[in-house]
Coordinates of C-alpha atoms in Angstrom, one line a residue:
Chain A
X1 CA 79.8 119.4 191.9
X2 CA 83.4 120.7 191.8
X3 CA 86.3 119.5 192.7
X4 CA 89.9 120.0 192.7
X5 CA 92.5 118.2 193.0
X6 CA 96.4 118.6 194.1
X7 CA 99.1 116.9 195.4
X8 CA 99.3 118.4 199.1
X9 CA 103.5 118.3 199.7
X10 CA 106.0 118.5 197.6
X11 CA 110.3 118.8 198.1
X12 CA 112.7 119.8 195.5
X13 CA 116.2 121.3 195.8
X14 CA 117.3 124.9 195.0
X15 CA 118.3 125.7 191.1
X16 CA 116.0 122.3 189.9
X17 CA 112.8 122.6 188.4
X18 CA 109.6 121.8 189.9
X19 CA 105.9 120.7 188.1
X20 CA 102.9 120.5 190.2
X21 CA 99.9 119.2 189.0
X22 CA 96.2 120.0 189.1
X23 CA 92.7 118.4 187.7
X24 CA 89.6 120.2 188.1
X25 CA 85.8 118.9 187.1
X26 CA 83.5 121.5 187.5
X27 CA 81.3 122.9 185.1
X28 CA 81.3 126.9 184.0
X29 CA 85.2 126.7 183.7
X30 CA 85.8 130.3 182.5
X31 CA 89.5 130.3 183.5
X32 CA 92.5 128.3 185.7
X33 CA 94.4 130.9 188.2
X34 CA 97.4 129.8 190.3
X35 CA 98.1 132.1 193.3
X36 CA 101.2 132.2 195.9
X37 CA 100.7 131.7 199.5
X38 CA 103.2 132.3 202.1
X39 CA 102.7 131.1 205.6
X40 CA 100.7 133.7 207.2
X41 CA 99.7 135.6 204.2
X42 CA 97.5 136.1 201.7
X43 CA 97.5 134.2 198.6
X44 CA 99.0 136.6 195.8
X45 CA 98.7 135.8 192.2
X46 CA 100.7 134.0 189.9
X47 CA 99.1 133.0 186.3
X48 CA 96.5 132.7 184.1
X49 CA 95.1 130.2 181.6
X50 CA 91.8 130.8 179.4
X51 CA 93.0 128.5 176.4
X52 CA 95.0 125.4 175.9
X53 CA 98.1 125.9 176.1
X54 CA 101.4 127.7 178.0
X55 CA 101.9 131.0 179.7
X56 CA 105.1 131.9 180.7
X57 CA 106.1 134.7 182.8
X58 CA 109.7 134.6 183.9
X59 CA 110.8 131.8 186.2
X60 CA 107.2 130.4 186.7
X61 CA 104.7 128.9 183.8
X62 CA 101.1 127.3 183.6
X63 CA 100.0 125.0 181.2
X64 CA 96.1 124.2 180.7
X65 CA 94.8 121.2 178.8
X66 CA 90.5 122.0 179.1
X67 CA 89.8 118.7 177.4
X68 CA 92.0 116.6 179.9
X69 CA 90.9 118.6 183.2
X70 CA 94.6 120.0 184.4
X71 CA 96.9 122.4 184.3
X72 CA 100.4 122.4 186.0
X73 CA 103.0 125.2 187.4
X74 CA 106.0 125.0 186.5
X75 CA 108.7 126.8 189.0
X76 CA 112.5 127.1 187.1
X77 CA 116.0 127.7 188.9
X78 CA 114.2 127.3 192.3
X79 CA 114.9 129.5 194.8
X80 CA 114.7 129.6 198.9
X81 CA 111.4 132.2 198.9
X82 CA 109.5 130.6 196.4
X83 CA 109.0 127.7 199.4
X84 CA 105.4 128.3 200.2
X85 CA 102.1 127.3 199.0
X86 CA 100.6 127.0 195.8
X87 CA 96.8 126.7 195.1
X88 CA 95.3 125.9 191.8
X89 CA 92.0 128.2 191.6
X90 CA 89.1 127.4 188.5
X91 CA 86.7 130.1 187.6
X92 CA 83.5 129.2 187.1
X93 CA 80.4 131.3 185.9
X94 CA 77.3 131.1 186.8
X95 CA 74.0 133.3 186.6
X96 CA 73.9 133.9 183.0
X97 CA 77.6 135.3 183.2
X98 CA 77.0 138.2 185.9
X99 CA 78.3 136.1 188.7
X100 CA 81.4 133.9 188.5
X101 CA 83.1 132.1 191.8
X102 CA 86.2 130.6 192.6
X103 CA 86.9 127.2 193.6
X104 CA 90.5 126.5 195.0
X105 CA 91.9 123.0 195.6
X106 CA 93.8 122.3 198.6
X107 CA 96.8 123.6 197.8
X108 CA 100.4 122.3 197.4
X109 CA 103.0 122.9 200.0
X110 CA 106.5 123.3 198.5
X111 CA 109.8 122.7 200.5
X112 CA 112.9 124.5 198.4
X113 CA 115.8 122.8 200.3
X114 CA 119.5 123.8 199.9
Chain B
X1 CA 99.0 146.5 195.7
X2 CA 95.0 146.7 195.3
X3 CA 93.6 148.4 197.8
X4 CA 91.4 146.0 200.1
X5 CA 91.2 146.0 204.0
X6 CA 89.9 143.2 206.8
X7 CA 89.1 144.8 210.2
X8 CA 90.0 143.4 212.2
X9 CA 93.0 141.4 211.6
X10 CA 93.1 139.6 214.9
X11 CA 90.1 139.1 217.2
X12 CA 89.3 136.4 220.2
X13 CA 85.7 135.8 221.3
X14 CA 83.4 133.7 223.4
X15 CA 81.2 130.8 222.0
X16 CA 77.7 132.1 221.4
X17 CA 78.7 135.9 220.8
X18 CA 78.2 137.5 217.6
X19 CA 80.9 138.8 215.3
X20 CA 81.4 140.8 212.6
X21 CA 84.2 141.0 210.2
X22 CA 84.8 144.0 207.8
X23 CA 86.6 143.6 204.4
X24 CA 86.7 147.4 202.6
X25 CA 88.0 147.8 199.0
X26 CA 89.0 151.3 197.2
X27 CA 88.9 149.2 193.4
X28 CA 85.6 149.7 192.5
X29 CA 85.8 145.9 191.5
X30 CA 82.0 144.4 191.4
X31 CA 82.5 141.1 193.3
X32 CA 83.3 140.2 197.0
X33 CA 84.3 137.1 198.2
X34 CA 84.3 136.1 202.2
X35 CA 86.7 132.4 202.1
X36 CA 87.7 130.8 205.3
X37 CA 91.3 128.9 205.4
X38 CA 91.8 125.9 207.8
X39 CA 94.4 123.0 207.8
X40 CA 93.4 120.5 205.0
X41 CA 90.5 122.1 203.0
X42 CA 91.9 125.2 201.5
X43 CA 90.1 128.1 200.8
X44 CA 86.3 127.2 201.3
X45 CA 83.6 130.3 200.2
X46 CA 81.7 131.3 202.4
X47 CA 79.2 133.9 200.7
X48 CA 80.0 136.5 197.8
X49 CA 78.6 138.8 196.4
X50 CA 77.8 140.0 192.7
X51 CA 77.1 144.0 193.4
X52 CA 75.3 146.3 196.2
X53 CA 72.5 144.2 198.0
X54 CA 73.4 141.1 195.7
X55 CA 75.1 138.0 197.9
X56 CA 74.6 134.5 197.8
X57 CA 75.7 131.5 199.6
X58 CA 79.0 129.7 199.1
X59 CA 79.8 126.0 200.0
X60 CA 80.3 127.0 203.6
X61 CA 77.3 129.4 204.9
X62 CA 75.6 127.7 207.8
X63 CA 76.3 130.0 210.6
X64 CA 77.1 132.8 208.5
X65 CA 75.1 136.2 207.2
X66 CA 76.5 138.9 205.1
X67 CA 75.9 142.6 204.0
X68 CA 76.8 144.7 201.3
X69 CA 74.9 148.2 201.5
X70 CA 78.0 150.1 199.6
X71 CA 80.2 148.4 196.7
X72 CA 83.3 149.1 199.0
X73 CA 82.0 147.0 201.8
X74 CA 81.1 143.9 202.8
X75 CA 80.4 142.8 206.2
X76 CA 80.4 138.6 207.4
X77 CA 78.5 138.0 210.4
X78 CA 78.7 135.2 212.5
X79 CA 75.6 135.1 214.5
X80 CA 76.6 133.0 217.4
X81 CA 80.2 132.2 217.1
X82 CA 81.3 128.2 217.7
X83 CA 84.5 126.9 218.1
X84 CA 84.2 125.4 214.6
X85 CA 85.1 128.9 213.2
X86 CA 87.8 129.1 214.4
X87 CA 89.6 130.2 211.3
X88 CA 91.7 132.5 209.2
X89 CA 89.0 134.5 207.0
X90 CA 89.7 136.2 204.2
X91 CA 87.9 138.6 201.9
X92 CA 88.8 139.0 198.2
X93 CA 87.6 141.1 195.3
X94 CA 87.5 140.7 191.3
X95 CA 86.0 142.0 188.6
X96 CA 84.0 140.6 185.9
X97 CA 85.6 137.8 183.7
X98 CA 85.4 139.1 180.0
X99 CA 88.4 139.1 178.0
X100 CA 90.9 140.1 180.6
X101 CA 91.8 137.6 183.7
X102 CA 90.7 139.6 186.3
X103 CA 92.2 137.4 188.9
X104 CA 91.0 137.9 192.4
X105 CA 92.8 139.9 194.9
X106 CA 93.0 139.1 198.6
X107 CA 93.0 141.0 201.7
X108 CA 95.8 140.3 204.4
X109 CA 93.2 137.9 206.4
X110 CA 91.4 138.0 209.4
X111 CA 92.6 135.4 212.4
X112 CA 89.2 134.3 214.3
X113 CA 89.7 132.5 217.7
X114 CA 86.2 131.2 219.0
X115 CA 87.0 130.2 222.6

């Protein structure tokens, strides 16, 4: 089967920095996605990781491990609007590489407080 | 912004009617997703499809049916709605994986009320 796993809440204070943790087992893994959700809208993308390793892309970055099963976001000089949701997606392929799926964990709820 | 659609984006029906939610996409992108959203689980797929006439079932199908007669559309059907869907729905695209991420893109969600 899949799963994924997340923390479900997390609180941090505005200007810290912020690490949230995922671990996957699924088999297929073609890729780990985070994605932004708002309450009341639609997740939005954040980051990508194929290969071990760290992407960074201005205040965010996302760290994969494949061998280890997890990845983490890492949210810099926190702000108020990045309080939201944050869902750690794998992409898995299946039928000889013509169709490929998503599974999400249950996302992680962040509270930025002043 | 890609350019995907839900229609409609709020709708309230009676247990035992059928439904149909629309999710159109002007990307040309070759896969469509229907998820559902509820307190606690996530996003859960529903069905998805892999190109015109070619769907198959996520973890979630019972109760649900799905079309795709025209790579811009794909249609979810509930054929006899329960209170248990009761949900936020949402359709997203992407295309295939290769060498670029391809990450999928949502539309703005459907809010289901099954009274």
């Amino acid at each position: 089967g899949q799963n994924i796993d997340q923390p479900t809440e997390m609180t941090a204070t505005e200007g810290a920095i912020v690490q949230i943790n995922c671990t996957y087992q699924t088999s297929g893994f073609n890729g780990l996605f985070w994605y932004q959700q708002h309450a009341g809208e639609a997740p939005t993308f954040l980051s990508y990781n194929v290969l071990d390793g760290l992407e960074e892309k201005g205040r965010f970055s996302s760290f994969l491990s494949r061998s280890k099963g997890y990845s983490y976001l890492l949210l810099k000089e926190l702000q108020m609007k990045d309080s939201a949701s944050y869902l750690c997606a794998v992409r898995v392929l299946i039928r000889d590489n013509y169709g490929q799926n998503f599974v999400f964990g249950p996302g992680t709820r962040l509270s930025v407080l002043p | 912004d890609a350019g995907i659609t839900q229609s409609p984006r709020h709708k309230v029906t009676e247990t035992g009617t059928p439904v149909t939610l629309r999710c159109h996409q002007t990307e040309n992108h070759r896969y469509m997703y229907w998820y559902r959203q509820d307190p606690g689980h996530g996003l859960r797929l529903i069905h998805y499809s892999y190109g015109v006439k070619d769907t198959d079932k996520g973890e979630v199908s019972d109760g649900y049916s799905v079309s795709r007669s025209k790579t811009e559309d794909f249609l979810l059907t509930l054929e006899s709605a329960t209170s248990s869907q009761t949900s936020v729905y949402f359709c997203a695209i992407s295309e295939l994986a290769g060498a670029r991420s391809y990450e999928q893109y949502f539309g703005p969600g459907t809010r289901l009320t099954v009274t």
